[in-house]
Short mmCIF file of C-alpha atoms in Angstrom, two decimals:
data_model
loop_
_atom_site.label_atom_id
_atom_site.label_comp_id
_atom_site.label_asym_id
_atom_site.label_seq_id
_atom_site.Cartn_x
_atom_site.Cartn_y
_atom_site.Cartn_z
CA UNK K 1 18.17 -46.74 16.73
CA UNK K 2 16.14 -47.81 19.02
CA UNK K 3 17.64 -46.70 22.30
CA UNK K 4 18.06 -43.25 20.45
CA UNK K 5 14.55 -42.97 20.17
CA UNK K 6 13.90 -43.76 23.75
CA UNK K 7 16.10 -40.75 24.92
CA UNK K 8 14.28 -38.36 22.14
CA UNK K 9 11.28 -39.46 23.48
CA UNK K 10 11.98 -39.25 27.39
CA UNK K 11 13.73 -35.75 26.42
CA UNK K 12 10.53 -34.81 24.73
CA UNK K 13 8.37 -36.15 28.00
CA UNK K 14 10.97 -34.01 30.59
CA UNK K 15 10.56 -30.79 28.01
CA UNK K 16 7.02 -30.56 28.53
CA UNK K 17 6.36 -31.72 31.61
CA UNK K 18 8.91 -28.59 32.82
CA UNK K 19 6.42 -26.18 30.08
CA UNK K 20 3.28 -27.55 32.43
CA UNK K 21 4.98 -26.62 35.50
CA UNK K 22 6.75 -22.99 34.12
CA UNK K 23 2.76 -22.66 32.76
CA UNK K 24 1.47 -23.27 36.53
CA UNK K 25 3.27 -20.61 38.12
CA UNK K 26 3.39 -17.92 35.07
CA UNK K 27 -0.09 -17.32 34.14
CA UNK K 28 1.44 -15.09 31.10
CA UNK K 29 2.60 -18.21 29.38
CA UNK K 30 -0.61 -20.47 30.11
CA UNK K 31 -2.42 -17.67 28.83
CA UNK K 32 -0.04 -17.40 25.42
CA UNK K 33 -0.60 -20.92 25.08
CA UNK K 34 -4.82 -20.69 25.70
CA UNK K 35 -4.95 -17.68 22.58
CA UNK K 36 -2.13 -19.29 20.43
CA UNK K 37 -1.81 -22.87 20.74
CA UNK K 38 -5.09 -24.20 22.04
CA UNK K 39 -7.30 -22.98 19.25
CA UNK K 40 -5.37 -25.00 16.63
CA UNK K 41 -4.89 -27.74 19.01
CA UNK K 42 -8.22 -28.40 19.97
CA UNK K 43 -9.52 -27.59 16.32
CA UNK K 44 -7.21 -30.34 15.12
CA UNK K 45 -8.27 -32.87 18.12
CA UNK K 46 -11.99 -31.86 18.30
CA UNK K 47 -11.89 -32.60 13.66
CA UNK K 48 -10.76 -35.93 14.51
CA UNK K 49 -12.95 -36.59 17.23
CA UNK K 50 -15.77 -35.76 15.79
CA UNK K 51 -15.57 -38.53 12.84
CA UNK K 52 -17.28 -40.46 15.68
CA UNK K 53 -20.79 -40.03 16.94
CA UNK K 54 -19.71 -41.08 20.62
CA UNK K 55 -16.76 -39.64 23.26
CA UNK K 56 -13.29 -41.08 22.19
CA UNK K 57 -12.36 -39.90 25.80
CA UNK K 58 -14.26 -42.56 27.42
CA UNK K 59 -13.02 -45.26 24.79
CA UNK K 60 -9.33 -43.86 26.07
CA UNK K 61 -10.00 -44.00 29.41
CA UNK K 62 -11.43 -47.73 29.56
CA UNK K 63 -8.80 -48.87 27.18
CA UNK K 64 -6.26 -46.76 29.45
CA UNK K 65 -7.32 -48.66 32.83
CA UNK K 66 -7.69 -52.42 31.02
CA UNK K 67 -3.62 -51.60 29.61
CA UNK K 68 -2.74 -51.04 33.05
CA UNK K 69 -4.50 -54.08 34.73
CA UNK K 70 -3.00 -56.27 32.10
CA UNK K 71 0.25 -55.13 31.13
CA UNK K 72 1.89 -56.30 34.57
CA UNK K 73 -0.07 -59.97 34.26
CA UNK K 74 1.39 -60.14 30.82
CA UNK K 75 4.69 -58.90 31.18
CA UNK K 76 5.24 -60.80 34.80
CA UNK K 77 4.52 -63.87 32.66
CA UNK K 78 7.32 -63.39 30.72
CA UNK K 79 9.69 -62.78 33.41
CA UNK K 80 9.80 -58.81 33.69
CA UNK K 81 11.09 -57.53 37.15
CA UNK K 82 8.33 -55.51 38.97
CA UNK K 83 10.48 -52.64 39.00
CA UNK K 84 10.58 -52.52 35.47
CA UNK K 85 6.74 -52.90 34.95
CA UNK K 86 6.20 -50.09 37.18
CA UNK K 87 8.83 -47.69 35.60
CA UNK K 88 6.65 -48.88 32.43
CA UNK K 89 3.47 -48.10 33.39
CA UNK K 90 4.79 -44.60 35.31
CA UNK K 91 5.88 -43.78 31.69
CA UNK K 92 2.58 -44.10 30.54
CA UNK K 93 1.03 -42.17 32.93
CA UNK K 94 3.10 -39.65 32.77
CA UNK K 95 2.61 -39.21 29.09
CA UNK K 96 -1.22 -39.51 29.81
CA UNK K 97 -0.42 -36.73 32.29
CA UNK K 98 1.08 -34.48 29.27
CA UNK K 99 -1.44 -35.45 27.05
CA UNK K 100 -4.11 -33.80 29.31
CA UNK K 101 -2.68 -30.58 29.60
CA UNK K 102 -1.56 -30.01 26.30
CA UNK K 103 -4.84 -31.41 25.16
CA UNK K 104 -6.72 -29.22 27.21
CA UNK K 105 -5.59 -28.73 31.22
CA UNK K 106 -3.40 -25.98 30.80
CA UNK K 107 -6.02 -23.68 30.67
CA UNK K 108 -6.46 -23.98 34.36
CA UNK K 109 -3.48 -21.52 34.51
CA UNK K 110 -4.25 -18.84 32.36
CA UNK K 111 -5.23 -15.00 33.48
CA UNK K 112 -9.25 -15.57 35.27
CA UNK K 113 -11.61 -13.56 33.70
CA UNK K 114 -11.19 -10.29 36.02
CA UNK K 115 -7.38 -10.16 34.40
CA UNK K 116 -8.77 -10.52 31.02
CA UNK K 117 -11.03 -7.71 31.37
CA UNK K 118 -8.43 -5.92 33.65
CA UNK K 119 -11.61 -5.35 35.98
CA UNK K 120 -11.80 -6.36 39.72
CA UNK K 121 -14.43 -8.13 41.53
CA UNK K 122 -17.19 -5.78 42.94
CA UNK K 123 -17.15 -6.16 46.91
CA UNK K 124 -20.27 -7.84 48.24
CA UNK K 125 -22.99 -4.92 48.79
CA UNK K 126 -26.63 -6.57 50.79
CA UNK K 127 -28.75 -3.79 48.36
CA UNK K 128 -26.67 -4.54 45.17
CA UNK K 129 -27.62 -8.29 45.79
CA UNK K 130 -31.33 -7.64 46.67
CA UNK K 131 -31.40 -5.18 43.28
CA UNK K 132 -30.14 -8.83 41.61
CA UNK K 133 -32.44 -11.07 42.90
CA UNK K 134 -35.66 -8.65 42.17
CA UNK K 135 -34.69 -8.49 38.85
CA UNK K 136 -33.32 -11.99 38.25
CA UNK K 137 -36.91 -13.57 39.90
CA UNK K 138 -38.86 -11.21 37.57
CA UNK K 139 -37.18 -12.66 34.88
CA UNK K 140 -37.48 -16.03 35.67
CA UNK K 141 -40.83 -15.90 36.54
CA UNK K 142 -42.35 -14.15 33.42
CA UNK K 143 -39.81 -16.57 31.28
CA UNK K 144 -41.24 -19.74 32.29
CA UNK K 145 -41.81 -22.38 30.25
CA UNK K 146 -43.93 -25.47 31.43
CA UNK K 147 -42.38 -27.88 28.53
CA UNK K 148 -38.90 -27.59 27.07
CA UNK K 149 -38.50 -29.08 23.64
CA UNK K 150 -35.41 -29.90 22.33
CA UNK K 151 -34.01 -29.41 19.09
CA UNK K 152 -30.58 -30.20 18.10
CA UNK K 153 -30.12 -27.55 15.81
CA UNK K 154 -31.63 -24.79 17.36
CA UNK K 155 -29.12 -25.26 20.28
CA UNK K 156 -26.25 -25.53 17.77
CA UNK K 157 -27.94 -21.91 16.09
CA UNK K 158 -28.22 -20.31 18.69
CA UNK K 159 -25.38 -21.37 21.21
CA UNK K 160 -22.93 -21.45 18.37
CA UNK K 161 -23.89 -17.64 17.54
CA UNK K 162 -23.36 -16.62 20.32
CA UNK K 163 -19.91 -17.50 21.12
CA UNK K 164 -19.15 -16.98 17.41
CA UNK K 165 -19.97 -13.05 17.87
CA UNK K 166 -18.15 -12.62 21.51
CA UNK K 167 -15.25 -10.36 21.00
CA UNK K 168 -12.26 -11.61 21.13
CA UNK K 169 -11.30 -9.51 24.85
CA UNK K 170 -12.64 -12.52 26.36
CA UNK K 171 -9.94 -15.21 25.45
CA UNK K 172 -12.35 -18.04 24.32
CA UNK K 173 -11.38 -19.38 20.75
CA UNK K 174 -14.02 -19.28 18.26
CA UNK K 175 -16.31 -22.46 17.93
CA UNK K 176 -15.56 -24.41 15.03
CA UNK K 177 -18.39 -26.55 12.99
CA UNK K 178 -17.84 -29.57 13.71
CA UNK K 179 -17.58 -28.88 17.66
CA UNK K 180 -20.72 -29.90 19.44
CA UNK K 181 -21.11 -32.09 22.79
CA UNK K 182 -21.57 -35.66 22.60
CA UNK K 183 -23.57 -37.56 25.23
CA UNK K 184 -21.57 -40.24 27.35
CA UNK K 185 -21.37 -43.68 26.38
CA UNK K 186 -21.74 -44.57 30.15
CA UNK K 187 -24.33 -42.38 31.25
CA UNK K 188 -26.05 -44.82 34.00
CA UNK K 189 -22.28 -44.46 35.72
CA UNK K 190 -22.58 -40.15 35.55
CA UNK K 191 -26.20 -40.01 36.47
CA UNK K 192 -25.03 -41.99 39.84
CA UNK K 193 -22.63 -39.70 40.70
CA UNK K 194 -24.60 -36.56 39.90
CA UNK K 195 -22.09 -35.70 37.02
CA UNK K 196 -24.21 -33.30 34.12
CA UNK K 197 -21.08 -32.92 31.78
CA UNK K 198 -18.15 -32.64 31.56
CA UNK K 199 -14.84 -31.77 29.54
CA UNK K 200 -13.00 -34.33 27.67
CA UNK K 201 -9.03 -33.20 27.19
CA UNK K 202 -7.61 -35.91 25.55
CA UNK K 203 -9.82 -35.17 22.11
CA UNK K 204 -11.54 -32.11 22.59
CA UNK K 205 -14.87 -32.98 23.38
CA UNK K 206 -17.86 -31.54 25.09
CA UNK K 207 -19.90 -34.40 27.00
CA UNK K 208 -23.40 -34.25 27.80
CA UNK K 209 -25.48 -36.44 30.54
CA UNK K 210 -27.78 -38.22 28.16
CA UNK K 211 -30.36 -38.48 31.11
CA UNK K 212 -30.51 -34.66 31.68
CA UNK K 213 -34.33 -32.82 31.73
CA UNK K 214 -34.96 -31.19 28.81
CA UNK K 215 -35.02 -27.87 31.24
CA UNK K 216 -31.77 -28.78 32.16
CA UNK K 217 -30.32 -29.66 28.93
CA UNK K 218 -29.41 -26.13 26.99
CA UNK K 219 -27.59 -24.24 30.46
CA UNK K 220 -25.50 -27.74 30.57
CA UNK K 221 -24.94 -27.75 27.02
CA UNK K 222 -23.59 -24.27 26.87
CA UNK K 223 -21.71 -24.71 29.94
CA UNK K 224 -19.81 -27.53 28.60
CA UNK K 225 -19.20 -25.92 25.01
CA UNK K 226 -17.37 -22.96 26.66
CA UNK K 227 -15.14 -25.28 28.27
CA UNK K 228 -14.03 -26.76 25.11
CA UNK K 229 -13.50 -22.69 24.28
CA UNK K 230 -10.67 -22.69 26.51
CA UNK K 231 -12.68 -22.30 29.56
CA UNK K 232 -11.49 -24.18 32.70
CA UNK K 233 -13.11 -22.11 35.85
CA UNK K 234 -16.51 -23.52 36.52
CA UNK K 235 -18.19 -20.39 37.91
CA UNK K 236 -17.21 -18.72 34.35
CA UNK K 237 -18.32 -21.18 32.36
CA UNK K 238 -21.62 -20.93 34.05
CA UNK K 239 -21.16 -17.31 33.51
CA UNK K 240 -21.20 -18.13 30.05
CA UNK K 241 -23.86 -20.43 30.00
CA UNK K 242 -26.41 -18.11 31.15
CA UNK K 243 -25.57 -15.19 28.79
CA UNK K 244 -25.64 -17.78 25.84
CA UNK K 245 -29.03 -19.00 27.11
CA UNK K 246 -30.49 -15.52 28.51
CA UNK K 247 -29.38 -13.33 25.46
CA UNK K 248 -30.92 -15.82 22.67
CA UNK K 249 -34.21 -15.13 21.00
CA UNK K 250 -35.43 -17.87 21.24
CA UNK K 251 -37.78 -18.18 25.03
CA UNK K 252 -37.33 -21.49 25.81
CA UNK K 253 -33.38 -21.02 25.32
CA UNK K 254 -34.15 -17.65 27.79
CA UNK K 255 -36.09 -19.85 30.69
CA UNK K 256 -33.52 -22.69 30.74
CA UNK K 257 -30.93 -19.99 31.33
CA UNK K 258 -32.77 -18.82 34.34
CA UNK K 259 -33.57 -21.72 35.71
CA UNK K 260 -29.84 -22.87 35.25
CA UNK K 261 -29.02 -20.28 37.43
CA UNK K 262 -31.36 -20.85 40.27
CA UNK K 263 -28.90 -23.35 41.98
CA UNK K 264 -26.40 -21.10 42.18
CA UNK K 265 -29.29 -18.16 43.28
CA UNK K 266 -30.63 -20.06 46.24
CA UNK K 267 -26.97 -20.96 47.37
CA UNK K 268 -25.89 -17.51 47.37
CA UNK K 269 -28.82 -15.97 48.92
CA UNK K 270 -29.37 -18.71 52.06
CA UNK K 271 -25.78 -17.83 53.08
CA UNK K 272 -26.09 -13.70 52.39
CA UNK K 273 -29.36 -12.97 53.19
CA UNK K 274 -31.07 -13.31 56.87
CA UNK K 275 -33.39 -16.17 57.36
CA UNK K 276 -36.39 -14.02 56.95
CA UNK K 277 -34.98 -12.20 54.00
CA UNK K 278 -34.77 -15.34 52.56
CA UNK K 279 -37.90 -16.77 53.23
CA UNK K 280 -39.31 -13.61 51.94
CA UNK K 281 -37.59 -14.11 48.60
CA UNK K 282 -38.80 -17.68 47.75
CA UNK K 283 -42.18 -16.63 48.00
CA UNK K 284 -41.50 -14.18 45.03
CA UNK K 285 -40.82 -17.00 42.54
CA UNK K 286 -43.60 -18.56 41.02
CA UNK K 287 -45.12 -21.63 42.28
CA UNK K 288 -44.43 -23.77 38.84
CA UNK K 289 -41.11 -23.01 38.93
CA UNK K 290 -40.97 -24.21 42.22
CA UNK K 291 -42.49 -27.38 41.46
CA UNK K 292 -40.18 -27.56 38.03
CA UNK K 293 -37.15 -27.11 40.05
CA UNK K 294 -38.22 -29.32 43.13
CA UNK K 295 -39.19 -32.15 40.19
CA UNK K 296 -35.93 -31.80 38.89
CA UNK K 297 -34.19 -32.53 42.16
CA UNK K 298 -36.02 -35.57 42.83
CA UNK K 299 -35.48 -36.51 38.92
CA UNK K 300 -31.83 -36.73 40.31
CA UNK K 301 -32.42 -38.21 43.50
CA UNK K 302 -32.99 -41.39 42.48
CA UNK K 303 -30.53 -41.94 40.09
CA UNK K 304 -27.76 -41.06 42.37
CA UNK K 305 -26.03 -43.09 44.30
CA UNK K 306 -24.30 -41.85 47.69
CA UNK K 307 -21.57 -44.04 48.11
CA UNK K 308 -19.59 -43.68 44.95
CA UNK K 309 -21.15 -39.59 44.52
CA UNK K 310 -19.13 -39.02 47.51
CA UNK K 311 -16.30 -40.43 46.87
CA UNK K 312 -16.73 -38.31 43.01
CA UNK K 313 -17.31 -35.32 44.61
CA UNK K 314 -14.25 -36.00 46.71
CA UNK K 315 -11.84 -35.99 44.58
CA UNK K 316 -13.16 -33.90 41.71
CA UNK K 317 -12.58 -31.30 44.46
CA UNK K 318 -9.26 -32.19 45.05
CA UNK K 319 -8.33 -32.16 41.50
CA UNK K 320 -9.77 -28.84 41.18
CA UNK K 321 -8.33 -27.04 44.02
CA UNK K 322 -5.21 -28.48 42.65
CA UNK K 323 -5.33 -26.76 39.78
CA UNK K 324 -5.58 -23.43 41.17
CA UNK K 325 -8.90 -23.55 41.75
CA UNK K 326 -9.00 -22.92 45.72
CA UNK K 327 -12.59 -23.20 46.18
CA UNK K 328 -13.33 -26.48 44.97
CA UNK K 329 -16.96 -27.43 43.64
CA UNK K 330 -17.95 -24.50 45.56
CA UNK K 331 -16.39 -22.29 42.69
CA UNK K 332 -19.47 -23.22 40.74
CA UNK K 333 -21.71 -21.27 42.51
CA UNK K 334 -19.31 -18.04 42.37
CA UNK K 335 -20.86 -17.28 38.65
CA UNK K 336 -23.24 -14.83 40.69
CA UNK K 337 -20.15 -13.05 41.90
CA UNK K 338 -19.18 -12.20 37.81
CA UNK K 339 -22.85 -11.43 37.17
CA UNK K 340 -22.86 -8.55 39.74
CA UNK K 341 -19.35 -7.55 38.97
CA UNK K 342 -18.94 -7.84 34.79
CA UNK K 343 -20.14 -5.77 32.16
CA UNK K 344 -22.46 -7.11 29.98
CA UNK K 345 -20.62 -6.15 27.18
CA UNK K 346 -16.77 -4.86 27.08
#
């Protein structure tokens, strides 16, 4: 009985190990899979998760690493072979493997936004861009807000609503309840390597820096709520981040929006416009923001920590650019590349 269940379950390991990879290279199916089977999914996961008031993910993960450390110690003391611990543990991992992109990584190969739309990218146009930033600097300018403050259920309202009323052309699932970000258990260990949020797979859960400015707070908190909407390209859930913030009613909601953006402003502008252009630019946004921003950077400088940031940053952009991402962490700053090209509404 025993042995049979072995085979069922090493069948059942092959089977969708071969759906990841047919997924991979046929965006049609990843994309069946993000409108039919992810919503469910991740509404089942994400119900179960959130009976707890912290990440499950990170729980998983330690547990995940200790099982791995100890397993051989404990099995080698009982007089296991080494080749058999390691086929062992490669069976767990590969199962973890599975687990991730059923849970959530599959959406890394469904149709980007452009197919969804069945739009195309507008090519890069120096007055288009300048029309942008005029209008994006008014905006951020006359938005300002010298003090953020937070309230948990405003951002739920309001962040909610809006996906809630996006039509359904987009491909993101409809948020559920219960599905709101959690902030990290370990968030001393994120704010050293410059990590805001991020997306836990394993249980459907948004994850929030709990160290993050109140400014900064609502753009990250969107951001990571459209990735648990199915999601995966960072430059559209930024996308989505500043429409949820921008189009609120509410004008703090509006000012964190455009000052989530200005990253990704300056970033495209220093490499598109000429030096003087861009000198000519800053001086158009006001000096508080300036100082908000600049505040804000070294907020961040010293909590981070260069030697183990690097090696984050490393291979978080290795992982992405292996999952069809080809742009790495640079992708995040291509959000101002859908802003100039997408319709505000479709």
């Amino acid at each position: 009985m025993k042995s049979k269940l072995t085979i069922l379950l090493r069948v059942l390991l092959l089977t969708s190990i071969t759906f990841i990879i047919i997924c991979r290279y046929i965006p049609s199916i990843a994309e069946w899979y993000a409108r039919k089977i992810y919503s469910s999914l991740s509404a089942a996961l994400s119900s179960f998760s959130s009976l707890f008031p912290f990440p499950l993910e990170e729980i998983l993960v330690v547990s995940l690493i200790l099982c791995l450390v100890l397993y051989p110690i404990r099995k080698r003391k009982q007089g296991m072979p080494w080749r058999k611990i390691f086929l062992r543990e490669a069976e767990i991992l590969a199962w973890v493997y599975v687990w991730f992109y059923w849970g959530w990584g599959l959406n890394y190969f469904r149709y980007n936004i452009y197919t969804r739309l069945q739009t195309s990218p507008i090519p890069y146009e120096e007055q288009h861009f300048k029309n942008f930033l005029k209008d994006y600097t008014e905006l951020l300018n006359t938005t300002y807000q010298p003090y953020i403050e937070l309230d948990a259920d405003l951002l739920k309202q309001h962040i909610g609503a809006f996906y809630t009323n996006l039509p359904s052309v987009y491909g993101l699932t409809k948020p559920k309840e219960w599905q709101v970000p959690k902030e990290f258990i370990f968030t001393p260990l994120y704010s050293k390597v410059g990590v805001l949020g991020s997306m836990g797979p394993f249980f459907a859960e948004a994850q929030l820096n709990a160290d993050l400015p109140n400014v900064q707070y609502p753009f990250t908190y969107a951001h990571e709520w459209s990735h648990l909407l199915g999601v995966s390209n960072e430059a559209e859930a930024n996308y989505w981040a500043y429409r949820a913030c921008t189009e609120s009613d509410c004008p703090s909601l509006q000012y964190c929006g455009y000052f989530g953006l200005l990253p990704y402003v300056l970033s495209n502008a220093s490499n598109l416009l000429s030096k003087e252009d861009f000198q000519t630019w800053l001086k158009t946004i006001r000096i508080e923001v300036k100082e908000q921003y600049n505040a804000k950077n070294r907020y961040w400088e010293e909590q981070y920590s260069p030697l183990i940031g690097n090696i984050q940053d490393y291979i978080y952009n290795l992982f992405l650019k292996s999952n069809q991402i080809p742009s790495g962490k640079k992708n995040y700053a291509e959000v101002i590349g859908l802003l100039l090209s997408l319709p505000r509404n479709k």
